[in-house]
PDB file of C-alpha atoms in Angstrom:
ATOM      1  CA  UNK W   1     109.787  91.848 111.614  1.00 80.00           C
ATOM      2  CA  UNK W   2     111.505  88.995 109.807  1.00 90.00           C
ATOM      3  CA  UNK W   3     108.118  88.015 108.357  1.00 90.00           C
ATOM      4  CA  UNK W   4     108.036  91.340 106.462  1.00 88.00           C
ATOM      5  CA  UNK W   5     111.369  90.543 104.841  1.00 91.00           C
ATOM      6  CA  UNK W   6     110.299  86.978 104.045  1.00 94.00           C
ATOM      7  CA  UNK W   7     107.002  88.152 102.589  1.00 91.00           C
ATOM      8  CA  UNK W   8     108.723  90.720 100.362  1.00 90.00           C
ATOM      9  CA  UNK W   9     111.403  88.233  99.290  1.00 93.00           C
ATOM     10  CA  UNK W  10     108.978  85.441  98.377  1.00 94.00           C
ATOM     11  CA  UNK W  11     106.485  87.798  96.720  1.00 92.00           C
ATOM     12  CA  UNK W  12     109.255  89.270  94.555  1.00 93.00           C
ATOM     13  CA  UNK W  13     110.520  85.800  93.622  1.00 94.00           C
ATOM     14  CA  UNK W  14     106.979  84.732  92.734  1.00 94.00           C
ATOM     15  CA  UNK W  15     106.465  87.819  90.570  1.00 94.00           C
ATOM     16  CA  UNK W  16     109.826  87.246  88.850  1.00 93.00           C
ATOM     17  CA  UNK W  17     108.776  83.658  88.119  1.00 94.00           C
ATOM     18  CA  UNK W  18     105.395  84.722  86.706  1.00 94.00           C
ATOM     19  CA  UNK W  19     107.045  87.356  84.495  1.00 93.00           C
ATOM     20  CA  UNK W  20     109.561  84.777  83.278  1.00 91.00           C
ATOM     21  CA  UNK W  21     106.710  82.441  82.307  1.00 92.00           C
ATOM     22  CA  UNK W  22     105.021  85.316  80.451  1.00 91.00           C
ATOM     23  CA  UNK W  23     108.234  85.710  78.401  1.00 89.00           C
ATOM     24  CA  UNK W  24     108.271  89.483  78.772  1.00 87.00           C
ATOM     25  CA  UNK W  25     110.514  91.677  80.859  1.00 93.00           C
ATOM     26  CA  UNK W  26     112.152  90.852  84.186  1.00 93.00           C
ATOM     27  CA  UNK W  27     110.822  92.263  87.456  1.00 93.00           C
ATOM     28  CA  UNK W  28     113.724  94.723  87.629  1.00 92.00           C
ATOM     29  CA  UNK W  29     113.088  95.843  84.062  1.00 94.00           C
ATOM     30  CA  UNK W  30     109.393  96.210  84.894  1.00 95.00           C
ATOM     31  CA  UNK W  31     110.316  98.608  87.700  1.00 94.00           C
ATOM     32  CA  UNK W  32     112.254 100.800  85.252  1.00 95.00           C
ATOM     33  CA  UNK W  33     109.328 100.745  82.797  1.00 96.00           C
ATOM     34  CA  UNK W  34     107.036 101.602  85.731  1.00 95.00           C
ATOM     35  CA  UNK W  35     109.221 104.586  86.573  1.00 94.00           C
ATOM     36  CA  UNK W  36     109.049 105.817  82.990  1.00 94.00           C
ATOM     37  CA  UNK W  37     105.305 105.189  82.827  1.00 93.00           C
ATOM     38  CA  UNK W  38     104.817 107.346  85.925  1.00 92.00           C
ATOM     39  CA  UNK W  39     107.405 109.993  85.046  1.00 87.00           C
ATOM     40  CA  UNK W  40     107.299 110.409  81.281  1.00 84.00           C
ATOM     41  CA  UNK W  41     110.287 111.971  79.515  1.00 83.00           C
ATOM     42  CA  UNK W  42     112.564 111.626  82.540  1.00 88.00           C
ATOM     43  CA  UNK W  43     116.298 111.481  82.968  1.00 90.00           C
ATOM     44  CA  UNK W  44     118.140 108.500  84.402  1.00 91.00           C
ATOM     45  CA  UNK W  45     118.634 110.439  87.636  1.00 91.00           C
ATOM     46  CA  UNK W  46     114.920 111.228  87.923  1.00 92.00           C
ATOM     47  CA  UNK W  47     113.952 107.581  87.376  1.00 94.00           C
ATOM     48  CA  UNK W  48     116.518 106.438  89.963  1.00 93.00           C
ATOM     49  CA  UNK W  49     115.224 108.953  92.516  1.00 91.00           C
ATOM     50  CA  UNK W  50     111.583 108.056  91.842  1.00 92.00           C
ATOM     51  CA  UNK W  51     112.276 104.328  92.315  1.00 93.00           C
ATOM     52  CA  UNK W  52     114.762 104.838  95.192  1.00 89.00           C
ATOM     53  CA  UNK W  53     117.448 102.975  93.247  1.00 92.00           C
ATOM     54  CA  UNK W  54     121.050 103.842  92.487  1.00 92.00           C
ATOM     55  CA  UNK W  55     121.844 105.412  89.153  1.00 91.00           C
ATOM     56  CA  UNK W  56     124.197 102.497  88.427  1.00 93.00           C
ATOM     57  CA  UNK W  57     121.341 100.008  88.850  1.00 92.00           C
ATOM     58  CA  UNK W  58     119.056 102.047  86.617  1.00 93.00           C
ATOM     59  CA  UNK W  59     121.815 102.512  84.023  1.00 91.00           C
ATOM     60  CA  UNK W  60     122.399  98.764  83.791  1.00 92.00           C
ATOM     61  CA  UNK W  61     118.722  98.104  83.067  1.00 94.00           C
ATOM     62  CA  UNK W  62     118.371 101.070  80.727  1.00 93.00           C
ATOM     63  CA  UNK W  63     121.071  99.699  78.449  1.00 91.00           C
ATOM     64  CA  UNK W  64     119.239  96.368  78.138  1.00 93.00           C
ATOM     65  CA  UNK W  65     115.846  98.009  77.661  1.00 95.00           C
ATOM     66  CA  UNK W  66     117.199 100.400  75.048  1.00 94.00           C
ATOM     67  CA  UNK W  67     118.852  97.543  73.181  1.00 95.00           C
ATOM     68  CA  UNK W  68     115.517  95.689  73.228  1.00 95.00           C
ATOM     69  CA  UNK W  69     113.793  98.829  71.859  1.00 96.00           C
ATOM     70  CA  UNK W  70     111.587  99.236  74.954  1.00 96.00           C
ATOM     71  CA  UNK W  71     112.722 102.839  75.410  1.00 95.00           C
ATOM     72  CA  UNK W  72     114.535 105.658  73.689  1.00 94.00           C
ATOM     73  CA  UNK W  73     117.328 107.775  75.089  1.00 90.00           C
ATOM     74  CA  UNK W  74     117.730 111.190  73.469  1.00 89.00           C
ATOM     75  CA  UNK W  75     120.042 114.069  74.259  1.00 85.00           C
ATOM     76  CA  UNK W  76     118.350 116.909  76.126  1.00 79.00           C
ATOM     77  CA  UNK W  77     118.570 119.967  73.848  1.00 81.00           C
ATOM     78  CA  UNK W  78     119.027 122.216  76.922  1.00 82.00           C
ATOM     79  CA  UNK W  79     121.767 120.095  78.494  1.00 80.00           C
ATOM     80  CA  UNK W  80     123.899 117.853  76.273  1.00 78.00           C
ATOM     81  CA  UNK W  81     125.135 115.847  79.284  1.00 79.00           C
ATOM     82  CA  UNK W  82     121.573 114.837  80.159  1.00 82.00           C
ATOM     83  CA  UNK W  83     119.463 112.281  78.294  1.00 85.00           C
ATOM     84  CA  UNK W  84     115.690 112.176  78.163  1.00 90.00           C
ATOM     85  CA  UNK W  85     114.178 108.691  78.395  1.00 93.00           C
ATOM     86  CA  UNK W  86     110.827 107.689  76.967  1.00 92.00           C
ATOM     87  CA  UNK W  87     108.912 104.455  76.494  1.00 95.00           C
ATOM     88  CA  UNK W  88     108.460 103.207  72.950  1.00 95.00           C
ATOM     89  CA  UNK W  89     105.247 101.544  71.788  1.00 96.00           C
ATOM     90  CA  UNK W  90     106.964  98.207  72.457  1.00 96.00           C
ATOM     91  CA  UNK W  91     107.896  99.398  75.958  1.00 95.00           C
ATOM     92  CA  UNK W  92     104.343 100.524  76.691  1.00 95.00           C
ATOM     93  CA  UNK W  93     103.001  97.166  75.517  1.00 96.00           C
ATOM     94  CA  UNK W  94     105.558  95.269  77.626  1.00 95.00           C
ATOM     95  CA  UNK W  95     104.703  97.410  80.650  1.00 95.00           C
ATOM     96  CA  UNK W  96     100.966  96.770  80.230  1.00 96.00           C
ATOM     97  CA  UNK W  97     101.507  93.010  79.870  1.00 96.00           C
ATOM     98  CA  UNK W  98     103.841  92.797  82.888  1.00 96.00           C
ATOM     99  CA  UNK W  99     101.550  95.036  84.952  1.00 96.00           C
ATOM    100  CA  UNK W 100      98.636  92.691  84.218  1.00 96.00           C
ATOM    101  CA  UNK W 101     100.680  89.636  85.221  1.00 96.00           C
ATOM    102  CA  UNK W 102     101.734  91.298  88.480  1.00 96.00           C
ATOM    103  CA  UNK W 103      98.241  92.564  89.314  1.00 95.00           C
ATOM    104  CA  UNK W 104      96.738  89.099  88.761  1.00 95.00           C
ATOM    105  CA  UNK W 105      99.361  87.432  90.900  1.00 94.00           C
ATOM    106  CA  UNK W 106      98.985  89.965  93.719  1.00 93.00           C
ATOM    107  CA  UNK W 107      95.199  89.491  93.661  1.00 93.00           C
ATOM    108  CA  UNK W 108      95.787  85.757  94.011  1.00 93.00           C
ATOM    109  CA  UNK W 109      98.287  86.220  96.851  1.00 91.00           C
ATOM    110  CA  UNK W 110      96.271  88.773  98.817  1.00 91.00           C
ATOM    111  CA  UNK W 111      92.816  87.514  97.822  1.00 92.00           C
ATOM    112  CA  UNK W 112      92.247  85.403 100.971  1.00 94.00           C
ATOM    113  CA  UNK W 113      92.768  88.473 103.191  1.00 95.00           C
ATOM    114  CA  UNK W 114      89.509  90.376 103.788  1.00 96.00           C
ATOM    115  CA  UNK W 115      89.346  93.717 101.967  1.00 93.00           C
ATOM    116  CA  UNK W 116      89.203  95.792 105.180  1.00 96.00           C
ATOM    117  CA  UNK W 117      92.318  94.010 106.488  1.00 96.00           C
ATOM    118  CA  UNK W 118      94.147  94.632 103.191  1.00 92.00           C
ATOM    119  CA  UNK W 119      93.305  98.333 103.583  1.00 94.00           C
ATOM    120  CA  UNK W 120      94.762  98.308 107.118  1.00 95.00           C
ATOM    121  CA  UNK W 121      97.928  96.610 105.875  1.00 92.00           C
ATOM    122  CA  UNK W 122      98.286  99.129 103.033  1.00 92.00           C
ATOM    123  CA  UNK W 123      97.783 102.055 105.433  1.00 95.00           C
ATOM    124  CA  UNK W 124     100.346 100.649 107.851  1.00 94.00           C
ATOM    125  CA  UNK W 125     102.923 100.220 105.093  1.00 91.00           C
ATOM    126  CA  UNK W 126     102.274 103.776 103.853  1.00 94.00           C
ATOM    127  CA  UNK W 127     103.005 105.062 107.355  1.00 95.00           C
ATOM    128  CA  UNK W 128     106.201 103.010 107.584  1.00 93.00           C
ATOM    129  CA  UNK W 129     107.308 104.182 104.135  1.00 90.00           C
ATOM    130  CA  UNK W 130     106.628 107.813 105.023  1.00 93.00           C
ATOM    131  CA  UNK W 131     108.721 107.447 108.195  1.00 94.00           C
ATOM    132  CA  UNK W 132     111.583 105.793 106.292  1.00 91.00           C
ATOM    133  CA  UNK W 133     111.566 108.496 103.618  1.00 88.00           C
ATOM    134  CA  UNK W 134     111.563 111.156 106.325  1.00 91.00           C
ATOM    135  CA  UNK W 135     114.583 109.519 107.987  1.00 91.00           C
ATOM    136  CA  UNK W 136     116.351 109.226 104.625  1.00 85.00           C
ATOM    137  CA  UNK W 137     115.793 112.938 103.934  1.00 85.00           C
ATOM    138  CA  UNK W 138     117.108 113.800 107.401  1.00 85.00           C
ATOM    139  CA  UNK W 139     120.205 111.622 106.876  1.00 82.00           C
ATOM    140  CA  UNK W 140     120.981 113.141 103.468  1.00 77.00           C
ATOM    141  CA  UNK W 141     120.829 116.662 104.982  1.00 78.00           C
ATOM    142  CA  UNK W 142     123.340 115.738 107.710  1.00 68.00           C
TER     143      UNK W 142
END
């Protein structure tokens, strides 16, 4: 099981390094942009839930991304306490660039593994993730 942790840790560090070399956004910022790409016009809470991050973590990155003009934060007309987040053109461009860097690096990392074995690994991780999410939902109901 420790190999799973090591693999995740070193893959994330490698992706962070590649993004740093590309002089774009950080890996953590990429995740926020990813959340907004997948869930357009979302609130901070919705992005945090989608990414399984704390609102404090998301808030910290949102401030930096907003300052860099990667996203906009506008008051929800139906609820003044809620803000609607959206990617700007600069944010969409940064997401696309970072996504390309990550995809290329992951292809390089996983390339030596035969395609059918990669599919088995992906299926196994989907099953593990589903089980973990089920346990999390059960714990939050208790």
